[in-house]
Coordinates of C-alpha atoms and ligand atoms in Angstrom, one line a residue:
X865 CA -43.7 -16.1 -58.7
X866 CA -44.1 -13.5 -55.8
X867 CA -40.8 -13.3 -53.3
X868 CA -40.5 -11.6 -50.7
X869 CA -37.2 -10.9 -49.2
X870 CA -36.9 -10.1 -45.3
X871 CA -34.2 -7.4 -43.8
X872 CA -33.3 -4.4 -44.8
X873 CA -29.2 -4.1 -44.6
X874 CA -26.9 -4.4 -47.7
X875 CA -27.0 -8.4 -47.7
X876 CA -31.0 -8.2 -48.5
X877 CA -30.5 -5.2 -51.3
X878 CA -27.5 -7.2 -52.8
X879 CA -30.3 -10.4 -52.8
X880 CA -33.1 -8.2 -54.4
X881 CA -30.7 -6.7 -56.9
X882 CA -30.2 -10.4 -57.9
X883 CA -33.6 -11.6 -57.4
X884 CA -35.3 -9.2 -59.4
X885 CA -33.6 -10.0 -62.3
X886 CA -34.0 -13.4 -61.9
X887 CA -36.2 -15.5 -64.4
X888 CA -39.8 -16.8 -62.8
X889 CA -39.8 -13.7 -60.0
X890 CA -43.0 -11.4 -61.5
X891 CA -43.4 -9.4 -58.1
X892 CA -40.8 -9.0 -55.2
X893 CA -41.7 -7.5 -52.3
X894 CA -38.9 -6.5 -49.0
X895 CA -39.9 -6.1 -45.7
X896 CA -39.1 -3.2 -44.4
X897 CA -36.5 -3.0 -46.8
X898 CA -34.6 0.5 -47.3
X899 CA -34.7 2.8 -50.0
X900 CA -31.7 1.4 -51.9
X901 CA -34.2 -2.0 -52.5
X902 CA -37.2 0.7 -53.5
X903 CA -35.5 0.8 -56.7
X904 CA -36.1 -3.1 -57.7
X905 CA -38.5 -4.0 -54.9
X906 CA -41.7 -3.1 -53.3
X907 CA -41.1 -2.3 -49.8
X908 CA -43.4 -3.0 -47.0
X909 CA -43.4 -1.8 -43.9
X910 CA -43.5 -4.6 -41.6
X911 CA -40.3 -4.8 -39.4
X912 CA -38.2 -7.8 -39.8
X913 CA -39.4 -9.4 -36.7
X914 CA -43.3 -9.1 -36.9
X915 CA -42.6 -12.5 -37.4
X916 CA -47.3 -12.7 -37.0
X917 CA -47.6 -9.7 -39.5
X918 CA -45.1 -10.8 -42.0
X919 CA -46.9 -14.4 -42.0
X920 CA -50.1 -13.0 -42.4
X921 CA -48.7 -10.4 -45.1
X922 CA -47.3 -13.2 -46.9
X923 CA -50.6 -15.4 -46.9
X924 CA -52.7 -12.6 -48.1
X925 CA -50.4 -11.7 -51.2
X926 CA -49.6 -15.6 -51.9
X927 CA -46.4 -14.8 -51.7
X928 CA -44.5 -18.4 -53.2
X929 CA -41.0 -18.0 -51.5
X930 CA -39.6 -16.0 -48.8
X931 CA -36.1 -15.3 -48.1
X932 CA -35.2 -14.2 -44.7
X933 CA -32.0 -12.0 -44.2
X934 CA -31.4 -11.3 -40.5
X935 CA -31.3 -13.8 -37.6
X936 CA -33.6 -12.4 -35.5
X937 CA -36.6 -13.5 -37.2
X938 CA -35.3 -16.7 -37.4
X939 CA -34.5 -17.1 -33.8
X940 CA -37.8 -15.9 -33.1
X941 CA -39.9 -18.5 -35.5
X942 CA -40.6 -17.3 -38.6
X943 CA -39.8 -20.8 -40.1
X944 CA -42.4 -22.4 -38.0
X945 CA -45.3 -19.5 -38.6
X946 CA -44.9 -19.8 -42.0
X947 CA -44.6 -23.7 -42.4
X948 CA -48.0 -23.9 -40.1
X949 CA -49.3 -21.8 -42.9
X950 CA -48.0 -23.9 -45.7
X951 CA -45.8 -21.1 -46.8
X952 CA -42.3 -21.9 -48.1
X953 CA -39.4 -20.0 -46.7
X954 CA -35.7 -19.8 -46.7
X955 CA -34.2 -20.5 -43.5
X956 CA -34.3 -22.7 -40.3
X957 CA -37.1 -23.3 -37.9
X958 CA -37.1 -21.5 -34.3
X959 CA -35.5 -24.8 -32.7
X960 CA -32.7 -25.0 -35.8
X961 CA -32.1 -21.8 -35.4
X962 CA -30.6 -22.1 -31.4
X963 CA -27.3 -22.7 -33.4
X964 CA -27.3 -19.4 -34.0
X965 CA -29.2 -18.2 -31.2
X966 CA -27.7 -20.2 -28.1
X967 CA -23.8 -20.7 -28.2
X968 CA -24.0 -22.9 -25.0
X969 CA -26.4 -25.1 -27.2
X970 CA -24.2 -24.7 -30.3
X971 CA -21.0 -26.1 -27.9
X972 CA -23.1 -28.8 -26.3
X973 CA -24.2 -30.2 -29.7
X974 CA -20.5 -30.3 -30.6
X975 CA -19.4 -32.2 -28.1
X976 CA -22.5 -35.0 -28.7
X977 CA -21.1 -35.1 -32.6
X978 CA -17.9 -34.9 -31.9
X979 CA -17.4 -31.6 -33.9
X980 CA -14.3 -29.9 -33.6
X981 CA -14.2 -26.7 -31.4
X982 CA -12.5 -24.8 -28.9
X983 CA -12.6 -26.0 -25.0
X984 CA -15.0 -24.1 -23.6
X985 CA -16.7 -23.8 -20.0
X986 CA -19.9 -22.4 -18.9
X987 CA -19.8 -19.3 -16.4
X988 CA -23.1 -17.7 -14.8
X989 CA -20.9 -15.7 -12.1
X990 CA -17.8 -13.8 -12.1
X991 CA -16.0 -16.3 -10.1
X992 CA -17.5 -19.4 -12.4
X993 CA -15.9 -17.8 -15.1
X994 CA -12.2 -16.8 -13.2
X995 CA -11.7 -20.6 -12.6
X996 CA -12.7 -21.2 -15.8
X997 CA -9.9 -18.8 -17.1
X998 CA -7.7 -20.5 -14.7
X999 CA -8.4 -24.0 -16.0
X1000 CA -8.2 -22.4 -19.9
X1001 CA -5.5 -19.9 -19.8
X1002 CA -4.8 -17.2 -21.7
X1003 CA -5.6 -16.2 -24.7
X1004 CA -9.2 -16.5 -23.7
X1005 CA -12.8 -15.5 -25.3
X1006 CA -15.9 -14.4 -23.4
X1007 CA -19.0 -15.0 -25.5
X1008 CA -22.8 -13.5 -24.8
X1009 CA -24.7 -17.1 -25.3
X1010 CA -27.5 -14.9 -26.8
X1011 CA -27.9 -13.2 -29.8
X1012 CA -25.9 -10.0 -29.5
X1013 CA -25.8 -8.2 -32.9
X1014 CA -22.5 -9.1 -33.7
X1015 CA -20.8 -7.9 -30.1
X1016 CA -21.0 -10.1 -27.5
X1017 CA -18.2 -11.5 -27.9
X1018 CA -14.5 -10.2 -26.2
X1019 CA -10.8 -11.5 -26.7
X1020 CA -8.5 -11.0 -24.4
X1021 CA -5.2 -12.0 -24.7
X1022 CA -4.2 -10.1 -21.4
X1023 CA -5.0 -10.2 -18.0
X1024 CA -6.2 -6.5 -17.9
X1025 CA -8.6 -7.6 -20.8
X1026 CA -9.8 -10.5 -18.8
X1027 CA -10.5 -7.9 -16.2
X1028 CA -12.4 -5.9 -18.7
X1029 CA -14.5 -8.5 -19.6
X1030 CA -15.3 -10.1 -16.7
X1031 CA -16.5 -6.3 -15.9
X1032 CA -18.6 -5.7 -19.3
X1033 CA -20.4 -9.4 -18.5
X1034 CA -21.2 -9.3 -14.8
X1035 CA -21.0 -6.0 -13.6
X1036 CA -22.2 -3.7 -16.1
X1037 CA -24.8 -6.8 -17.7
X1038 CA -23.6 -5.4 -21.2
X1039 CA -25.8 -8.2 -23.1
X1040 CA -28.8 -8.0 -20.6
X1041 CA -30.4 -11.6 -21.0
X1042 CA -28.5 -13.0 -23.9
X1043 CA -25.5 -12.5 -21.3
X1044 CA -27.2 -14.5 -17.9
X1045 CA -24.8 -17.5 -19.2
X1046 CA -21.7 -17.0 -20.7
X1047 CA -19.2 -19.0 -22.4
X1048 CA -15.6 -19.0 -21.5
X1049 CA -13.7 -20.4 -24.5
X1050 CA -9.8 -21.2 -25.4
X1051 CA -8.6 -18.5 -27.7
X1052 CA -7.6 -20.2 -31.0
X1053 CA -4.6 -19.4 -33.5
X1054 CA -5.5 -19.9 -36.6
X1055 CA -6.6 -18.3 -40.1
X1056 CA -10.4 -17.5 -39.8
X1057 CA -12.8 -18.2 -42.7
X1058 CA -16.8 -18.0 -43.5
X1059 CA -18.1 -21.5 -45.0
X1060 CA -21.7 -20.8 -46.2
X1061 CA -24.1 -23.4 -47.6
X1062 CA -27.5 -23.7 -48.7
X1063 CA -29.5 -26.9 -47.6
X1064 CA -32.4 -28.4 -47.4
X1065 CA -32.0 -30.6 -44.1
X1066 CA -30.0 -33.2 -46.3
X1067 CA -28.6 -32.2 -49.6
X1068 CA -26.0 -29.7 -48.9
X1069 CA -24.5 -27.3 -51.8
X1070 CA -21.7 -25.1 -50.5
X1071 CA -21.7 -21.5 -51.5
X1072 CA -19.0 -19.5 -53.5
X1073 CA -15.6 -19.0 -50.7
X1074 CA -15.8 -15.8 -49.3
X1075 CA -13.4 -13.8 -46.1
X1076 CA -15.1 -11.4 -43.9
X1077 CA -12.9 -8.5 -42.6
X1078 CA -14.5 -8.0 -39.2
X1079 CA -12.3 -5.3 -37.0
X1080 CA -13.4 -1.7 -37.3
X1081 CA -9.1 -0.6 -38.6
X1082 CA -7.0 -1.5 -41.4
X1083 CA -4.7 -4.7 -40.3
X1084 CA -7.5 -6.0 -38.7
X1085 CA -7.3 -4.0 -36.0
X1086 CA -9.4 -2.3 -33.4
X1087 CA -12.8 -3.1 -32.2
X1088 CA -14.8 -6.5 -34.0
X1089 CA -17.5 -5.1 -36.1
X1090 CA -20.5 -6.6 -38.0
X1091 CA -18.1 -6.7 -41.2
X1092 CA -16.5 -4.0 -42.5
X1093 CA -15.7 -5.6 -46.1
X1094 CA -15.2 -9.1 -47.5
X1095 CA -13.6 -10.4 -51.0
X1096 CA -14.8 -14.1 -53.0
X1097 CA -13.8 -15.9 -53.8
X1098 CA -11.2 -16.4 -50.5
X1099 CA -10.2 -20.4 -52.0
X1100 CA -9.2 -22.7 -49.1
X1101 CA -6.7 -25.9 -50.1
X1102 CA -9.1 -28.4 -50.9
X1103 CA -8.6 -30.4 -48.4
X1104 CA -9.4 -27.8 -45.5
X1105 CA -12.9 -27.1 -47.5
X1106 CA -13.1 -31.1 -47.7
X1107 CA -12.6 -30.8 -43.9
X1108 CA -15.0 -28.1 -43.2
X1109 CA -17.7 -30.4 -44.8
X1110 CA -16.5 -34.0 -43.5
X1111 CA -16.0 -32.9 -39.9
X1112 CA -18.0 -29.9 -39.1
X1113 CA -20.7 -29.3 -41.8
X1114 CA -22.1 -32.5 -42.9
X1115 CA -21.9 -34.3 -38.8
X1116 CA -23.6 -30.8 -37.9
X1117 CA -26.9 -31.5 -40.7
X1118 CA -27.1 -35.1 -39.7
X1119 CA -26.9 -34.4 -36.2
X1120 CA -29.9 -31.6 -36.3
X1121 CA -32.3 -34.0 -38.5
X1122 CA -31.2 -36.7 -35.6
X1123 CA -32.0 -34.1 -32.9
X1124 CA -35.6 -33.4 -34.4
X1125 CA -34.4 -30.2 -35.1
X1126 CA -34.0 -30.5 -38.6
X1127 CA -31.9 -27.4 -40.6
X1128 CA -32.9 -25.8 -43.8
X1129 CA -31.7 -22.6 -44.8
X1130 CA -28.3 -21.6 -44.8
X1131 CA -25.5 -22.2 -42.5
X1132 CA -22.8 -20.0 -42.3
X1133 CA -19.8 -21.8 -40.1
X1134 CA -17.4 -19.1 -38.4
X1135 CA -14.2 -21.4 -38.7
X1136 CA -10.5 -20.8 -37.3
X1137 CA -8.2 -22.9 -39.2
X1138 CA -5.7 -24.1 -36.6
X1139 CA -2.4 -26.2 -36.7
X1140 CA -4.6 -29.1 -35.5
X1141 CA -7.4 -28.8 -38.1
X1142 CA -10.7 -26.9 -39.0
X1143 CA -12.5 -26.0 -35.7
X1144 CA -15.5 -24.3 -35.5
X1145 CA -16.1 -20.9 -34.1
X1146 CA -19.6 -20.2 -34.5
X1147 CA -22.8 -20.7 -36.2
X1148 CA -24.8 -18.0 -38.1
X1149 CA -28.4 -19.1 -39.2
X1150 CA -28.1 -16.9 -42.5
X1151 CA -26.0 -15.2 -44.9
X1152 CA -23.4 -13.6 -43.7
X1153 CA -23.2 -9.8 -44.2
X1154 CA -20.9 -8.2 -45.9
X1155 CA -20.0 -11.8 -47.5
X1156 CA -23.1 -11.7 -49.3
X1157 CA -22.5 -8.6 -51.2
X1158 CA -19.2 -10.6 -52.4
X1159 CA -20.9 -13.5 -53.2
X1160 CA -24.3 -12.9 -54.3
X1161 CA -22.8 -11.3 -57.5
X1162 CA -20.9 -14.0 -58.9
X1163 CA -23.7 -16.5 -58.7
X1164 CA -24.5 -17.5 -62.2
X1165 CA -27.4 -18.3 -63.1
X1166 CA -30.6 -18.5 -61.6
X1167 CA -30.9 -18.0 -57.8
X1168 CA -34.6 -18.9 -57.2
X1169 CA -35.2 -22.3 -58.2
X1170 CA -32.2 -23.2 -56.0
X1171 CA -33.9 -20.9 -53.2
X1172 CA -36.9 -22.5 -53.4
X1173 CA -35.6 -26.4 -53.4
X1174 CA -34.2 -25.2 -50.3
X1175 CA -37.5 -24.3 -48.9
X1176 CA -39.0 -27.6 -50.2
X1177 CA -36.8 -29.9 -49.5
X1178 CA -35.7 -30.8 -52.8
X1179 CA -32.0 -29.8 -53.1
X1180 CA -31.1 -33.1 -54.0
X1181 CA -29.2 -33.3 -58.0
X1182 CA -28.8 -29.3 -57.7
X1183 CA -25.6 -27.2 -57.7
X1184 CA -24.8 -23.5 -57.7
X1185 CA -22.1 -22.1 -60.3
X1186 CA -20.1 -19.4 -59.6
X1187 CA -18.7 -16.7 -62.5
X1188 CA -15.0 -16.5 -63.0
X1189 CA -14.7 -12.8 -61.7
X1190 CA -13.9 -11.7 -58.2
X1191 CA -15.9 -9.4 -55.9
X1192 CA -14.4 -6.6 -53.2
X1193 CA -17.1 -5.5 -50.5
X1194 CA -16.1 -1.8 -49.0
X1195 CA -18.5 -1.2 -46.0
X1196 CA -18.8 2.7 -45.6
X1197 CA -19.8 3.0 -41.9
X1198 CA -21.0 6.1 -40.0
X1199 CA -19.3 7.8 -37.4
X1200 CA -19.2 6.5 -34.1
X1201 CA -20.2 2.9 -35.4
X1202 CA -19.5 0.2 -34.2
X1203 CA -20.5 2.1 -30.7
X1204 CA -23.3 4.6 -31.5
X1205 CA -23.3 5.6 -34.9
X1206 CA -24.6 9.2 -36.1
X1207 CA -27.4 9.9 -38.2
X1208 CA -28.9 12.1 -40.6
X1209 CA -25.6 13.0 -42.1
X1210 CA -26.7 13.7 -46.0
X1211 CA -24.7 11.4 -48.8
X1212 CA -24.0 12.4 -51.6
X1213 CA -22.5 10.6 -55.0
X1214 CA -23.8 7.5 -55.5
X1215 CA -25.0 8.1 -58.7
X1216 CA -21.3 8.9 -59.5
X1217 CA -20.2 5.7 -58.2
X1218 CA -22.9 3.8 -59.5
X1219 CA -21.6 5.3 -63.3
X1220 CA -18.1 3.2 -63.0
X1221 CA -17.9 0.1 -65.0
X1222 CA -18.2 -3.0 -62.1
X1223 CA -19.5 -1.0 -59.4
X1224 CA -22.4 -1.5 -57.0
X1225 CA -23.9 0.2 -54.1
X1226 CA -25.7 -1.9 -52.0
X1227 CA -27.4 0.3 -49.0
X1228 CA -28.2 -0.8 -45.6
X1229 CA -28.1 2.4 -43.2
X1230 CA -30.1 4.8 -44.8
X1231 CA -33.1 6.7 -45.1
X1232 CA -35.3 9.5 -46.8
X1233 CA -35.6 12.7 -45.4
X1234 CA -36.8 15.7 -47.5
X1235 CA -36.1 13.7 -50.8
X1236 CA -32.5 13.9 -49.2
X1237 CA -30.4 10.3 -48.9
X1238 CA -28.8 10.4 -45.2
X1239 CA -27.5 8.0 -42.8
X1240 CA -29.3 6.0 -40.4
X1241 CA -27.3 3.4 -39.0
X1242 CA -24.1 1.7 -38.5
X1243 CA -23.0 0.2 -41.3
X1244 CA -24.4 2.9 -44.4
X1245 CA -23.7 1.1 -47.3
X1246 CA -21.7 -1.4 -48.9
X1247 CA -19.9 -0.6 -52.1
X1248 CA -19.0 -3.6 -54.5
X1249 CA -16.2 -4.0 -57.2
X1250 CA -16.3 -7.2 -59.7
X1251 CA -13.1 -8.2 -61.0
X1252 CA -11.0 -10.8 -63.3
X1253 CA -9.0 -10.8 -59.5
X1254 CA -9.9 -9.8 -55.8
X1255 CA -7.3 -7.3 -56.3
X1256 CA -9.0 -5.9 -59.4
X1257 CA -12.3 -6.1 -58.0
X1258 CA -10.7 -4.0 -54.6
X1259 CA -9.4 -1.6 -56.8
X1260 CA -12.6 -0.7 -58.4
X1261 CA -15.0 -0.9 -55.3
X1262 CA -12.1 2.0 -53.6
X1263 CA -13.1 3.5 -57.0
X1264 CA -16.4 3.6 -56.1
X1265 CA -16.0 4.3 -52.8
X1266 CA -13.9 7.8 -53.3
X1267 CA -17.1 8.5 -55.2
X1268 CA -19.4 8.4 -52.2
X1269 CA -19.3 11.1 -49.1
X1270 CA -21.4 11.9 -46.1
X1271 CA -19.5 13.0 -43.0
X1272 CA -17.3 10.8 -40.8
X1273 CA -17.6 8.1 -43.2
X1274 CA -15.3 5.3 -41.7
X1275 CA -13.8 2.7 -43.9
X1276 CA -11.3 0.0 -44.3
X1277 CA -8.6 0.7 -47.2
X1278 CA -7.2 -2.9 -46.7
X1279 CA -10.4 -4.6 -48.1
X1280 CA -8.6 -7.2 -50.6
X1281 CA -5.1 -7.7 -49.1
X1282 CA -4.1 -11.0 -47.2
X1283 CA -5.5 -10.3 -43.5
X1284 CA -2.6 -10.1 -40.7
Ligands
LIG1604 P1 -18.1 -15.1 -33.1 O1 -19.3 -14.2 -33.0 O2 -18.2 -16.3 -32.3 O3 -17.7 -15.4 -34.6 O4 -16.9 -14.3 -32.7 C1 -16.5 -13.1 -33.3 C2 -15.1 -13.1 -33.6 O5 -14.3 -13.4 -32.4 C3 -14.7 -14.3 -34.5 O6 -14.9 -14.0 -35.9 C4 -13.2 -14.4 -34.2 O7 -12.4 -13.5 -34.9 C5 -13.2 -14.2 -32.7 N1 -13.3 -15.5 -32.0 C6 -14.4 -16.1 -31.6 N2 -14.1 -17.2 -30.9 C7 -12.7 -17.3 -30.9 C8 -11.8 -18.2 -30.4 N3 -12.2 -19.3 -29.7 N4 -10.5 -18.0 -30.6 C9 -10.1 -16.9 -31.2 N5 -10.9 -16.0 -31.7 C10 -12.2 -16.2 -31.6
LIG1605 N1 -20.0 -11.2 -41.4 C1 -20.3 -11.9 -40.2 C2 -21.7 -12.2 -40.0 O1 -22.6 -12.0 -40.9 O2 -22.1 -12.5 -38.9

């Protein structure tokens, strides 16, 4: 079969590491893909969200399954271009996708299911969203409706932060149009945790248990980043996971196929474990990245068939098994990131890294220049340690890590311990 994977961070090199050793794949192409997946992957260079040309690329190599990474596409309609083809692909439709793409939809459609989240109001002016604060209280969190690339949204557990914010959203327009509405939300207490599943609009089959460290500093501290590591498996009590799925995840499929918006693809639930229960945070239309790095590796077995039910609707009998061993996702990020990260720094050692027993590099900012590897985005690379435990698995991926250099590499050292 012909695959091709769309993206070009570390999630999509960590699925085309797995994907092209998988049984029945006899050609994988990535789109644009980076030169970490040129090593197992034919890379095209069609941006991620030429959602026309990637369709039309597709059709003209009868490509059989395609995998899409980031949201973007998603949001923008890949699903549908390819379906009105009669292409099969991984991942929701343009109208399944406003989960991820509008959080004022996302919080409407919980309150018509009856899906647990925070109290939220919706604020178009500064002083819709001070009386929403007033009505809320403190802490409170101002979230871009729109997709945002991870940063659109602000806690504020202070009034001088609620100041900050209220700046950043309607004086400086920090989100342009993804911030015209914004949502005012009760800041939760909780533990937070990624729930990923893979589904096909009605058979759902939840992925391996994996926590996201998101802030930029060790003791999850500073600014919120895309991810700066992540460890699986991250096991919730069985009856929080049975939680997840009863009240959020399974009312959320039904609802969608009730809708007309039916989801296929994977759903990634942002959840905040509270003392009252599972409540949902967010909804990501895809993998989540780093996560995927952690997770990807310790499926076991083969990857496509289950990839390609999803596409077709015929996830029903199927299950995904996970290996024993644990995975530790270090995300070596350039300087400046998560603001404006620096480029063309050279790196150097990956081979070195690559060398130690349970180590892999998956990259995501980088690029050729002069035959030379050097940055060229936020988050560079994301280094991976397998492991009988998380601990293990940490220990070797900071192996790894001490391996690789470029300057003003930023990275967490916490990756693997319990998160404050
Ligand atoms: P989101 O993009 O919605 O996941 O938000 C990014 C991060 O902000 C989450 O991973 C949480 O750490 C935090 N966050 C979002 N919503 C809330 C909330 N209602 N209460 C507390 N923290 C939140
Ligand atoms: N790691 C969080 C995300 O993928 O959005």
């Amino acid at each position: 079969m012909r695959v091709l994977i769309v993206g070009s961070g570390a999630r999509e090199h960590a699925l085309a590491w797995k994907l092209c050793r998988a049984e029945g794949v006899d050609e994988l192409y990535a789109a644009p893909g980076n030169p970490g997946m040129a090593g197992v992957a034919t890379c095209v260079p069609i941006p991620a969200d030429g959602t026309l040309e990637l369709a039309e690329f597709a059709t003209s190599l009868h490509i059989d399954v395609t995998v899409v990474g980031p949201e973007l596409p998603l949001v923008l309609g890949i699903a549908d271009e390819f379906a009105r083809r009669g292409l099969a692909i991984v991942g929701p439709s343009r109208a399944a996708a406003e989960l991820e793409g509008s959080k004022v939809f996302t919080k409407e459609f919980c309150g018509r299911h009856g899906i647990p989240t925070a109290r939220s109001r919706v604020a178009r002016s500064r002083d819709e969203a001070a009386a929403a604060v007033r009505e809320i209280g403190l802490p409170i969190v101002f979230k871009a409706d729109g997709l945002a690339a991870g940063k659109g949204v602000l806690v504020c557990h202070r009034a001088d932060e609620v100041e900050s914010a209220m700046v950043r959203f309607f004086e400086d327009r920090a989100f342009g149009a993804a911030g015209e509405r914004v949502l005012v939300e009760q800041g939760l207490v909780g533990e937070e945790t990624s729930f990923m599943v893979l589904t096909d609009g009605s058979t759902v089959i939840p992925l391996a248990s994996a926590r996201d460290y998101k802030r930029l500093e060790d003791g999850d501290r500073g600014p919120n980043t895309g991810g700066m590591g992540a460890v699986s498996p991250a096991p919730l009590p069985a009856e929080v996971a049975g939680a997840i799925l009863r009240d959020i995840v399974h009312p959320t499929i039904a609802g969608m196929a009730q809708e007309g918006r039916p989801y296929r693809g994977v759903l990634y639930a942002g959840v905040m474990i509270t003392g009252d229960g599972p409540q949902l945070l967010e909804y990501n239309c895809r993998l989540g990245d780093p996560e995927t790095q952690a997770v990807i590796p310790r499926f076991d077995g083969d990857l496509l068939p289950l990839l390609r039910a999803a596409a077709l609707g015929e996830l029903g009998g199927m299950r995904a098994a996970w290996k024993r061993e644990a995975c530790a996702c270090v995300v070596l990020a350039a300087d400046g990131y998560p603001g404006s990260p620096r480029r063309g720094d050279q790196i150097t050692g990956l081979a070195e890294a690559l060398a130690l027993e349970g180590v892999l590099v998956f990259q995501a900012g980088t690029a050729l220049e002069d035959g030379r590897l050097v940055t060229a985005g936020g988050r560079v690379l994301s280094v991976v340690g397998r492991g009988a435990t998380v601990a293990e698995a940490a220990r070797t991926a900071y192996e790894g890590a001490s391996r690789v250099q470029f300057a003003g590499v930023q990275f967490r050292r916490d990756v693997g311990e319990a998160i404050p």
